[in-house]
Coordinates of C-alpha atoms (C1' of nucleotides) in Angstrom, one line a residue:
Chain A
M1 CA 13.5 -37.7 -21.1
S2 CA 12.2 -37.5 -24.6
P3 CA 11.1 -34.3 -26.1
P4 CA 7.3 -34.0 -26.6
S5 CA 5.9 -33.7 -30.1
S6 CA 4.4 -30.3 -30.3
S7 CA 1.1 -31.6 -31.7
A8 CA 0.3 -33.8 -28.7
P9 CA -2.6 -32.6 -26.7
P10 CA -1.4 -31.4 -23.3
I11 CA -1.6 -33.5 -20.2
F12 CA -1.8 -31.1 -17.2
A13 CA -0.3 -31.9 -13.9
L14 CA -0.8 -29.6 -11.0
I15 CA 1.8 -30.0 -8.2
D16 CA 1.4 -28.1 -5.0
A17 CA 3.0 -28.1 -1.7
N18 CA 0.9 -29.2 1.2
N19 CA 0.4 -26.5 3.9
F20 CA 3.3 -24.7 2.2
Y21 CA 4.2 -22.1 4.8
V22 CA 3.9 -24.6 7.7
S23 CA 6.0 -27.1 5.7
C24 CA 8.7 -24.5 5.1
E25 CA 8.9 -23.9 8.9
R26 CA 9.1 -27.6 9.5
V27 CA 12.0 -28.1 7.2
F28 CA 14.2 -26.0 9.6
N29 CA 12.5 -27.2 12.8
P30 CA 11.7 -30.9 12.6
Q31 CA 10.3 -30.7 16.2
L32 CA 7.2 -29.2 14.5
E33 CA 6.3 -32.5 12.8
K34 CA 3.0 -34.1 14.0
K35 CA 2.1 -31.0 16.0
P36 CA -0.6 -28.4 15.3
V37 CA 1.1 -25.4 13.7
V38 CA -0.2 -22.2 12.1
V39 CA 1.3 -19.3 10.2
L40 CA -0.2 -15.9 10.5
S41 CA -0.8 -13.0 8.1
N42 CA 0.8 -9.6 8.4
N43 CA 0.3 -8.0 11.9
D44 CA -0.3 -11.6 13.1
G45 CA -3.9 -11.0 12.3
C46 CA -5.3 -14.0 10.4
I47 CA -4.3 -17.7 10.1
V48 CA -3.1 -18.2 6.5
A49 CA -1.6 -21.7 6.8
R50 CA -2.4 -24.7 9.0
S51 CA -0.8 -28.0 9.5
Q52 CA -3.1 -31.1 9.2
E53 CA -3.1 -31.3 13.0
A54 CA -4.3 -27.7 13.2
K55 CA -7.0 -28.3 10.6
D56 CA -8.1 -31.3 12.7
L57 CA -8.6 -28.9 15.6
G58 CA -11.2 -27.2 13.5
I59 CA -9.1 -24.1 12.7
R60 CA -10.4 -22.5 9.5
M61 CA -8.4 -20.8 6.8
G62 CA -8.4 -17.0 7.2
E63 CA -9.7 -17.2 10.8
P64 CA -8.7 -14.3 13.0
F65 CA -5.9 -15.6 15.3
F66 CA -7.3 -14.2 18.5
R67 CA -10.2 -16.7 18.2
A68 CA -7.8 -19.7 18.1
K69 CA -5.4 -18.4 20.7
H70 CA -7.0 -20.5 23.5
L71 CA -5.7 -23.6 21.6
I72 CA -2.2 -22.7 22.5
Q73 CA -2.9 -23.6 26.1
S74 CA -5.4 -26.4 25.6
H75 CA -3.8 -28.2 22.6
G76 CA -0.2 -27.0 22.3
L77 CA -0.9 -25.0 19.2
I78 CA 2.3 -23.5 17.8
W79 CA 2.2 -20.3 15.8
F80 CA 4.6 -18.2 13.6
S81 CA 4.5 -14.8 12.0
S82 CA 4.9 -15.2 8.3
N83 CA 8.4 -15.1 6.9
Y84 CA 8.0 -14.2 3.3
T85 CA 11.7 -14.0 2.6
L86 CA 12.0 -17.7 3.6
Y87 CA 8.9 -18.8 1.8
G88 CA 9.8 -17.0 -1.3
D89 CA 13.3 -18.5 -1.4
M90 CA 11.9 -22.1 -0.8
S91 CA 9.4 -21.5 -3.5
A92 CA 12.1 -20.5 -6.0
R93 CA 14.0 -23.7 -5.2
M94 CA 10.9 -25.9 -5.5
M95 CA 9.9 -24.3 -8.8
A96 CA 13.4 -24.9 -10.2
L97 CA 13.2 -28.5 -9.2
L98 CA 9.7 -29.1 -10.5
G99 CA 10.6 -27.4 -13.8
S100 CA 13.1 -30.1 -14.4
F101 CA 10.4 -32.7 -14.8
A102 CA 8.8 -31.4 -17.9
P103 CA 9.6 -29.1 -20.9
Q104 CA 6.9 -26.7 -20.0
Q105 CA 6.0 -25.2 -16.6
E106 CA 3.6 -22.5 -15.5
I107 CA 4.2 -21.1 -12.1
Y108 CA 0.8 -20.4 -10.8
S109 CA 1.4 -19.2 -7.3
I110 CA 4.0 -19.3 -4.5
D111 CA 3.3 -23.0 -3.8
E112 CA 1.9 -24.5 -7.0
C113 CA 2.7 -25.0 -10.7
F114 CA 1.3 -26.7 -13.7
L115 CA 3.5 -29.0 -15.9
D116 CA 2.7 -30.4 -19.3
L117 CA 3.3 -34.1 -19.2
A118 CA 2.5 -34.8 -22.8
G119 CA 5.3 -36.7 -24.3
I120 CA 6.6 -38.1 -21.1
Q121 CA 7.3 -41.7 -21.8
Q122 CA 6.1 -43.1 -18.5
D123 CA 3.0 -43.9 -16.7
A124 CA 1.7 -40.5 -15.4
V125 CA 0.8 -41.8 -11.9
S126 CA 4.2 -43.3 -11.2
Y127 CA 5.9 -40.2 -12.7
G128 CA 3.9 -38.1 -10.3
Q129 CA 5.2 -40.3 -7.5
T130 CA 8.7 -39.7 -8.6
I131 CA 8.1 -36.0 -8.5
R132 CA 6.7 -36.2 -5.0
R133 CA 9.6 -38.3 -3.7
R134 CA 12.3 -36.1 -5.1
T135 CA 10.7 -32.9 -3.9
R136 CA 10.4 -34.4 -0.4
R137 CA 14.0 -35.7 -0.4
Y138 CA 15.7 -32.7 -2.0
L139 CA 13.7 -29.9 -0.2
G140 CA 11.9 -31.6 2.6
L141 CA 8.6 -30.4 1.2
P142 CA 5.5 -32.7 1.0
T143 CA 3.4 -32.2 -2.2
S144 CA 0.3 -33.5 -4.0
V145 CA -0.1 -34.1 -7.7
G146 CA -3.3 -33.9 -9.8
I147 CA -3.4 -34.9 -13.4
G148 CA -6.0 -34.4 -16.1
K149 CA -6.7 -33.3 -19.6
T150 CA -7.5 -29.8 -18.6
K151 CA -6.3 -27.4 -15.9
T152 CA -9.6 -27.5 -14.2
L153 CA -9.5 -31.3 -14.0
A154 CA -5.9 -31.2 -12.8
K155 CA -6.9 -28.9 -10.0
L156 CA -9.8 -31.2 -9.1
A157 CA -7.5 -34.3 -9.2
N158 CA -5.1 -32.5 -6.9
Y159 CA -8.0 -32.1 -4.4
L160 CA -8.6 -35.8 -4.5
A161 CA -4.9 -36.5 -4.2
K162 CA -4.8 -34.4 -1.1
K163 CA -8.0 -35.5 0.6
R164 CA -7.9 -39.2 0.0
P165 CA -4.9 -41.1 1.4
Q166 CA -5.7 -44.2 -0.6
Y167 CA -4.3 -42.4 -3.7
G168 CA -0.9 -41.9 -2.2
G169 CA -0.7 -38.2 -3.1
V170 CA -1.2 -38.6 -6.8
F171 CA -4.5 -38.7 -8.7
D172 CA -5.0 -39.0 -12.4
W173 CA -8.4 -38.7 -14.1
Q174 CA -7.2 -40.5 -17.1
A175 CA -6.6 -43.7 -15.1
C176 CA -10.3 -43.6 -14.3
E177 CA -13.2 -45.3 -16.0
P178 CA -15.8 -42.7 -17.1
L179 CA -18.4 -44.2 -14.7
I180 CA -15.9 -44.0 -11.8
E181 CA -15.1 -40.4 -12.8
D182 CA -18.8 -39.4 -12.5
Y183 CA -19.1 -41.4 -9.3
L184 CA -16.2 -39.5 -7.8
M185 CA -17.4 -36.1 -9.1
A186 CA -20.8 -36.7 -7.5
Q187 CA -19.1 -36.9 -4.1
I188 CA -17.3 -33.5 -4.4
D189 CA -19.0 -30.3 -3.6
V190 CA -19.3 -27.9 -6.5
G191 CA -17.6 -25.2 -4.4
E192 CA -14.3 -27.2 -4.7
I193 CA -14.1 -26.5 -8.4
W194 CA -11.5 -23.9 -9.6
G195 CA -13.5 -20.8 -10.4
V196 CA -16.5 -21.5 -8.2
G197 CA -16.3 -19.3 -5.1
R198 CA -18.7 -18.7 -2.3
R199 CA -21.2 -16.5 -4.2
L200 CA -21.4 -18.7 -7.2
R201 CA -21.7 -21.8 -5.1
M202 CA -24.8 -20.3 -3.4
Q203 CA -26.4 -19.4 -6.6
L204 CA -25.8 -22.8 -8.1
R205 CA -27.2 -24.5 -5.1
V206 CA -30.5 -22.7 -5.7
M207 CA -30.5 -24.3 -9.2
A208 CA -29.9 -27.7 -7.6
I209 CA -26.4 -27.8 -8.8
T210 CA -24.5 -29.0 -5.8
T211 CA -21.8 -31.4 -6.9
C212 CA -19.1 -31.4 -9.5
R213 CA -21.0 -33.9 -11.5
D214 CA -24.1 -31.7 -11.5
L215 CA -22.1 -28.8 -13.0
K216 CA -20.4 -31.1 -15.5
Y217 CA -23.8 -32.0 -17.0
A218 CA -25.5 -28.6 -16.5
P219 CA -27.1 -26.9 -19.5
T220 CA -24.3 -24.7 -20.9
S221 CA -26.5 -22.2 -22.6
L222 CA -28.4 -21.5 -19.5
I223 CA -25.2 -21.2 -17.5
R224 CA -23.7 -18.9 -20.0
Q225 CA -26.7 -16.6 -20.0
R226 CA -26.9 -16.5 -16.2
F227 CA -23.2 -16.5 -15.2
G228 CA -21.2 -15.6 -18.3
V229 CA -18.5 -17.1 -20.3
V230 CA -16.2 -17.9 -17.4
L231 CA -18.4 -20.6 -15.9
E232 CA -19.3 -21.9 -19.3
R233 CA -15.6 -22.5 -19.9
T234 CA -15.3 -24.3 -16.6
I235 CA -18.0 -26.7 -17.7
A236 CA -16.2 -27.4 -20.9
E237 CA -13.0 -28.0 -18.9
L238 CA -14.8 -30.4 -16.6
N239 CA -15.8 -32.4 -19.7
G240 CA -12.2 -32.7 -20.8
L241 CA -12.2 -29.9 -23.4
A242 CA -9.2 -27.7 -22.7
C243 CA -10.0 -24.0 -22.9
L244 CA -7.1 -22.7 -20.8
A245 CA -3.6 -23.2 -22.1
L246 CA -0.4 -23.6 -20.1
E247 CA 1.2 -20.2 -19.8
D248 CA 4.9 -20.7 -19.5
A249 CA 7.6 -18.1 -19.5
Q250 CA 7.7 -18.1 -23.3
T251 CA 4.0 -17.8 -24.1
S252 CA 3.5 -15.2 -21.5
G253 CA 6.7 -13.3 -22.2
E254 CA 7.4 -13.0 -18.4
K255 CA 4.2 -11.3 -18.2
R256 CA 4.2 -7.8 -16.8
K257 CA 1.6 -7.0 -14.2
Q258 CA -1.2 -4.8 -15.3
Q259 CA -1.6 -3.2 -11.9
I260 CA 0.6 -3.0 -8.9
I261 CA -0.8 -2.8 -5.4
S262 CA 1.0 -2.0 -2.2
S263 CA -1.1 -1.8 0.9
K264 CA -1.0 -2.8 4.5
S265 CA -2.9 -2.7 7.7
F266 CA -1.3 -0.7 10.4
G267 CA 0.1 -2.4 13.5
R268 CA -2.1 0.1 15.5
P269 CA -4.6 2.6 14.3
I270 CA -3.4 6.1 13.3
T271 CA -5.2 9.4 13.2
A272 CA -2.8 12.1 12.1
L273 CA -2.5 13.1 8.4
A274 CA 1.3 13.2 8.9
D275 CA 1.4 9.5 9.8
L276 CA -0.9 8.5 7.0
S277 CA 1.1 10.5 4.5
A278 CA 4.3 8.7 5.7
A279 CA 2.6 5.3 5.3
V280 CA 1.4 6.2 1.8
L281 CA 4.9 7.4 0.9
S282 CA 6.4 4.2 1.9
Y283 CA 3.8 2.1 0.0
T284 CA 4.3 4.3 -3.0
A285 CA 8.1 3.7 -2.9
R286 CA 7.5 -0.1 -2.7
A287 CA 5.0 0.0 -5.6
A288 CA 7.3 2.2 -7.7
E289 CA 10.2 -0.2 -7.1
K290 CA 8.1 -3.1 -8.4
L291 CA 7.1 -0.9 -11.3
R292 CA 10.8 -0.4 -12.2
Q293 CA 11.5 -4.0 -11.7
Q294 CA 9.2 -4.9 -14.6
D295 CA 10.5 -1.9 -16.5
S296 CA 7.2 -0.1 -16.8
I297 CA 5.7 3.3 -16.2
C298 CA 2.3 4.2 -14.9
S299 CA -0.2 6.8 -15.8
H300 CA -2.6 6.7 -12.8
V301 CA -2.2 6.4 -9.0
V302 CA -5.0 5.3 -6.7
V303 CA -4.7 6.1 -3.0
F304 CA -7.1 4.5 -0.6
I305 CA -7.7 4.7 3.2
Q306 CA -10.1 3.0 5.5
T307 CA -11.0 2.7 9.2
N308 CA -11.4 -0.7 10.9
S309 CA -14.5 -2.1 9.2
F310 CA -14.8 -4.8 11.9
S311 CA -15.2 -2.3 14.6
T312 CA -18.7 -1.7 15.7
H313 CA -18.2 1.1 18.1
Q314 CA -16.4 3.7 16.0
K315 CA -17.2 5.9 13.1
Q316 CA -16.5 4.4 9.7
Y317 CA -14.9 6.1 6.8
A318 CA -13.4 4.7 3.6
N319 CA -12.4 6.6 0.5
S320 CA -10.2 6.4 -2.5
I321 CA -9.1 8.7 -5.3
T322 CA -7.6 8.1 -8.7
L323 CA -5.2 10.7 -10.0
P324 CA -3.4 11.0 -13.3
V325 CA 0.3 11.2 -13.5
I326 CA 0.7 14.0 -16.0
V327 CA 3.8 12.5 -17.6
A328 CA 3.6 8.7 -17.1
S329 CA 6.6 7.8 -14.9
N330 CA 8.2 5.2 -12.6
D331 CA 10.1 7.8 -10.6
T332 CA 9.3 7.4 -6.9
R333 CA 9.6 11.2 -6.4
R334 CA 7.0 11.9 -9.1
L335 CA 4.6 9.2 -8.0
S336 CA 5.0 10.3 -4.4
A337 CA 4.0 13.8 -5.2
V338 CA 0.8 12.5 -6.8
A339 CA 0.0 10.1 -3.9
I340 CA 0.5 12.9 -1.4
M341 CA -2.0 15.1 -3.3
G342 CA -4.4 12.2 -3.1
I343 CA -4.1 11.5 0.6
E344 CA -4.5 15.2 1.4
K345 CA -7.8 15.2 -0.6
I346 CA -9.4 12.2 0.9
Y347 CA -8.1 12.5 4.5
R348 CA -10.7 13.5 7.1
A349 CA -9.8 14.3 10.6
G350 CA -11.4 12.6 13.5
Y351 CA -11.2 9.0 12.3
S352 CA -9.0 6.1 13.4
Y353 CA -7.5 4.6 10.3
K354 CA -6.5 1.0 10.1
K355 CA -5.3 0.5 6.5
A356 CA -4.1 2.5 3.6
G357 CA -2.8 1.5 0.2
V358 CA -1.6 2.6 -3.2
I359 CA -2.5 1.1 -6.6
L360 CA -0.6 1.9 -9.8
L361 CA -2.7 1.7 -12.9
G362 CA -2.3 2.3 -16.6
L363 CA 1.0 0.4 -16.8
H364 CA 3.0 0.5 -20.0
P365 CA 6.6 -0.5 -20.9
A366 CA 9.0 2.3 -20.1
A367 CA 10.1 2.2 -23.7
Q368 CA 6.8 3.6 -24.8
Q369 CA 7.1 6.7 -22.7
Q370 CA 5.9 9.7 -24.6
G371 CA 7.3 13.1 -24.4
N372 CA 5.1 15.9 -23.4
L373 CA 5.8 19.1 -25.2
L374 CA 4.3 21.4 -22.6
M375 CA 5.7 19.7 -19.6
A376 CA 9.3 18.5 -19.6
D377 CA 10.0 15.9 -17.0
P378 CA 12.0 17.6 -14.3
Y379 CA 13.3 14.3 -13.1
A380 CA 14.5 13.0 -16.4
R381 CA 18.0 14.1 -15.9
T382 CA 18.2 12.4 -12.5
S383 CA 16.6 9.1 -13.2
K384 CA 19.9 7.5 -12.4
V385 CA 19.1 8.2 -8.7
M386 CA 16.3 5.6 -8.8
H387 CA 18.6 3.1 -10.3
I388 CA 21.1 3.6 -7.6
M389 CA 18.4 3.5 -4.9
D390 CA 17.1 0.1 -6.2
H391 CA 20.6 -1.3 -6.5
L392 CA 21.5 -0.4 -2.9
N393 CA 18.2 -1.6 -1.5
Q394 CA 18.6 -4.9 -3.3
K395 CA 22.2 -5.3 -2.1
Y396 CA 21.9 -4.2 1.5
G397 CA 18.3 -4.8 2.3
A398 CA 15.0 -3.0 1.9
N399 CA 14.9 0.6 3.0
T400 CA 18.6 1.1 3.1
L401 CA 17.8 4.1 1.1
S402 CA 14.4 5.8 1.1
L403 CA 12.7 9.2 0.7
A404 CA 12.9 11.3 3.9
G405 CA 9.1 11.5 4.3
A406 CA 8.6 7.8 5.0
G407 CA 10.0 7.8 8.5
L408 CA 12.7 5.6 10.0
Q409 CA 10.9 3.5 12.6
P410 CA 7.3 4.5 12.4
H411 CA 5.1 3.3 15.2
W412 CA 2.4 2.1 12.8
R413 CA 4.7 -0.5 11.3
T414 CA 3.5 -4.0 10.8
Q415 CA 3.8 -6.3 13.8
A416 CA 5.4 -9.8 13.6
A417 CA 6.0 -11.1 17.1
Q418 CA 7.3 -14.6 16.1
R419 CA 9.1 -14.5 12.9
T420 CA 11.6 -17.3 12.3
P421 CA 15.1 -16.5 10.9
N422 CA 15.8 -16.2 7.2
Y423 CA 17.5 -19.6 7.2
T424 CA 18.3 -19.7 3.5
T425 CA 19.0 -16.1 2.5
A426 CA 21.0 -14.4 5.3
W427 CA 24.5 -15.6 6.3
D428 CA 24.0 -14.7 9.9
E429 CA 20.7 -16.5 10.2
I430 CA 21.5 -19.8 8.7
A431 CA 20.2 -22.7 10.7
P432 CA 22.9 -24.0 13.1
A433 CA 22.5 -27.6 12.1
Y434 CA 23.1 -26.6 8.5
A435 CA 25.9 -24.1 9.2
N436 CA 28.0 -26.6 11.0
R437 CA 28.0 -29.1 8.2
Chain B
dT1 C1' -8.2 -5.8 22.8
dC2 C1' -6.9 -8.6 18.4
dT3 C1' -9.8 -9.8 11.5
dG4 C1' -3.8 -10.1 5.3
dG5 C1' -2.0 -8.6 0.9
dG6 C1' -1.6 -9.3 -3.3
dG7 C1' -3.5 -10.3 -8.2
dT8 C1' -6.8 -11.6 -12.6
dC9 C1' -10.8 -11.4 -15.6
dC10 C1' -15.5 -10.1 -17.0
dT11 C1' -19.6 -7.1 -17.4
dA12 C1' -22.6 -3.2 -17.3
dG13 C1' -23.2 1.4 -18.1
dG14 C1' -22.0 6.0 -19.4
dA15 C1' -19.6 9.3 -22.4
dC16 C1' -18.6 10.3 -26.7
dC17 C1' -18.3 9.9 -31.8
dC18 C1' -20.0 9.2 -36.5
Chain C
dT1 C1' -39.9 19.7 -32.0
dC2 C1' -38.9 15.5 -33.5
dT3 C1' -35.2 11.9 -33.1
dG4 C1' -31.4 6.0 -35.0
dG5 C1' -28.1 2.7 -34.7
dG6 C1' -23.7 1.2 -33.9
dG7 C1' -19.1 1.6 -32.4
dT8 C1' -15.2 2.5 -29.0
dC9 C1' -13.2 3.7 -24.8
dC10 C1' -13.2 4.1 -20.0
dT11 C1' -14.5 3.2 -15.2
dA12 C1' -16.6 0.9 -11.4
dG13 C1' -17.8 -3.0 -9.4
dG14 C1' -18.3 -7.9 -8.8
dA15 C1' -16.6 -12.4 -8.9
dC16 C1' -12.7 -15.3 -8.6
dC17 C1' -7.8 -17.0 -7.2
dC18 C1' -3.7 -17.9 -3.8

DNA sequence: TCTGGGGTCCTAGGACCC
DNA sequence: TCTGGGGTCCTAGGACCC
C-alpha cells in the first residue's frame, strides 16, 4: 500500500456492518442464518436490530417488542436480549481490521467507520469488495461500503450499496455519470440523507423538496435562512464540496466527551425515595467511572426522574435539577453527595417512577483542577481509593466494588431474559465449537 | 401487562457588562 | 424622566445521529 500524498483531496468510504447486533449473534450461532432474528434494547423493551428476514416481516426499528411477539409463534421469530459486552468486543476487532485498509480511519459508531481512500492505488470499487470479503472471512460479519467525495455522499452511497443487490454491497458515486447520479438521487427520499430526520423531512416536503435530488439543487440561501447552517452544509456536501473532515484519533486527540450520561429504565416501576436514591447512586458511580476513564472532572451534575410517559392511566411527573459541584471533581463520593441532594429535591411521593438518570456537565481535564481557598477537598488525600476501585472493577467485573448505598441485587435492576454468553471476553463462556479447537 | 441509552451541534433568549 | 449599541457567557430546548 502506498502512502497517500497529504495534498490529495479525500475520498471517503463508509463501511458499516449489516444488522450488526444480529450479525454478531449469528457468528456464534450459524443456525440463525436465513431466519428472522431481532435483538432488543435494555429491559427487552424495544427492537434495536433486525435481520433482513425480520425486516421483511414488517418489523420496524425501535418498535416495542410486545407488538411483535405474536410473530414468534406465527413466523418463528427468534429474539435476544442485547449483549453489549459481545458487540463491543466484536466492534473493536472489526475496527482494527478495517483500520488496516487505509492510513486514516474515523470510528463513527459501534458498527461503522469512515476511511480515507485517497492515495490507494486501486480501483475504489474493487478495493471495497476486498474490504467486504476480508471482513466476512476473518470475522464472519457482512458489511456494505459506500464511497464518495464527501461524508454525506459516502453515507448515501452506503444506502444504495445496502438496498440494491445489483451493486454487490459496494457503491461509488465517482464511478457514476453526473446524469446517472441525479437520476439515482431522484429516486431516494430526502429523509435518507444524513442529517435529515423526521421533523426536517416533514418541513422540506411542505416546500416540495422530497428527494435527494431536490435538496441537492435547493436554493441554499433560503435553506440557510430557514433551517440554519447545518442543512446548508449538507447541500454543499451533496454537491461534492467536502465540509466535514475525517476525524481520526490524531485530529480529534482521542476526543474527550463533553457530557457523560448514565440513565436507565427500571425493570419495574419504583415508588420509594430509597430505591430511587439507590438507582441514582449506581448511575452516578457508572458516570464517574467514565469521567475518570477520560481523566476529566466535572463541575455540574444533572439528576432527572420520570414516570412512564406511555402510560395513559397514571399521574405523570418528570423533573430534573442541575446542581454545581463546589469543587469540580471526579470522585464518586463527592458526586454522589451532590446527586443525592438533587434526587431529594425533585422527588415527589405518590408517583410510579420508570426511569432516572444522571448527566455530568462542565467537563474539564483533571489537570486543570483549581484549588479552592475556602473549601479544601476533603477527599483529596484519599483519591487513591477511586483508583483502586476502578482497577478492581476492571479486573474482576463491574460492581466488584461499589458504594454501600447502591444495593447489591436491587429489584429494579434491568431485565434481560435471553442474553447470549460473552463468547469472546470470558473464558468460561467461550463458544464450545471454538473452545475445542 | 410490556415502549432504550447514549451522544453531538446549533440557536434563541436572558443576564450582565461596558 | 428620558434612554444606545454591542459584546460575552450561560442555559434551555430542539434537531439530529447510532
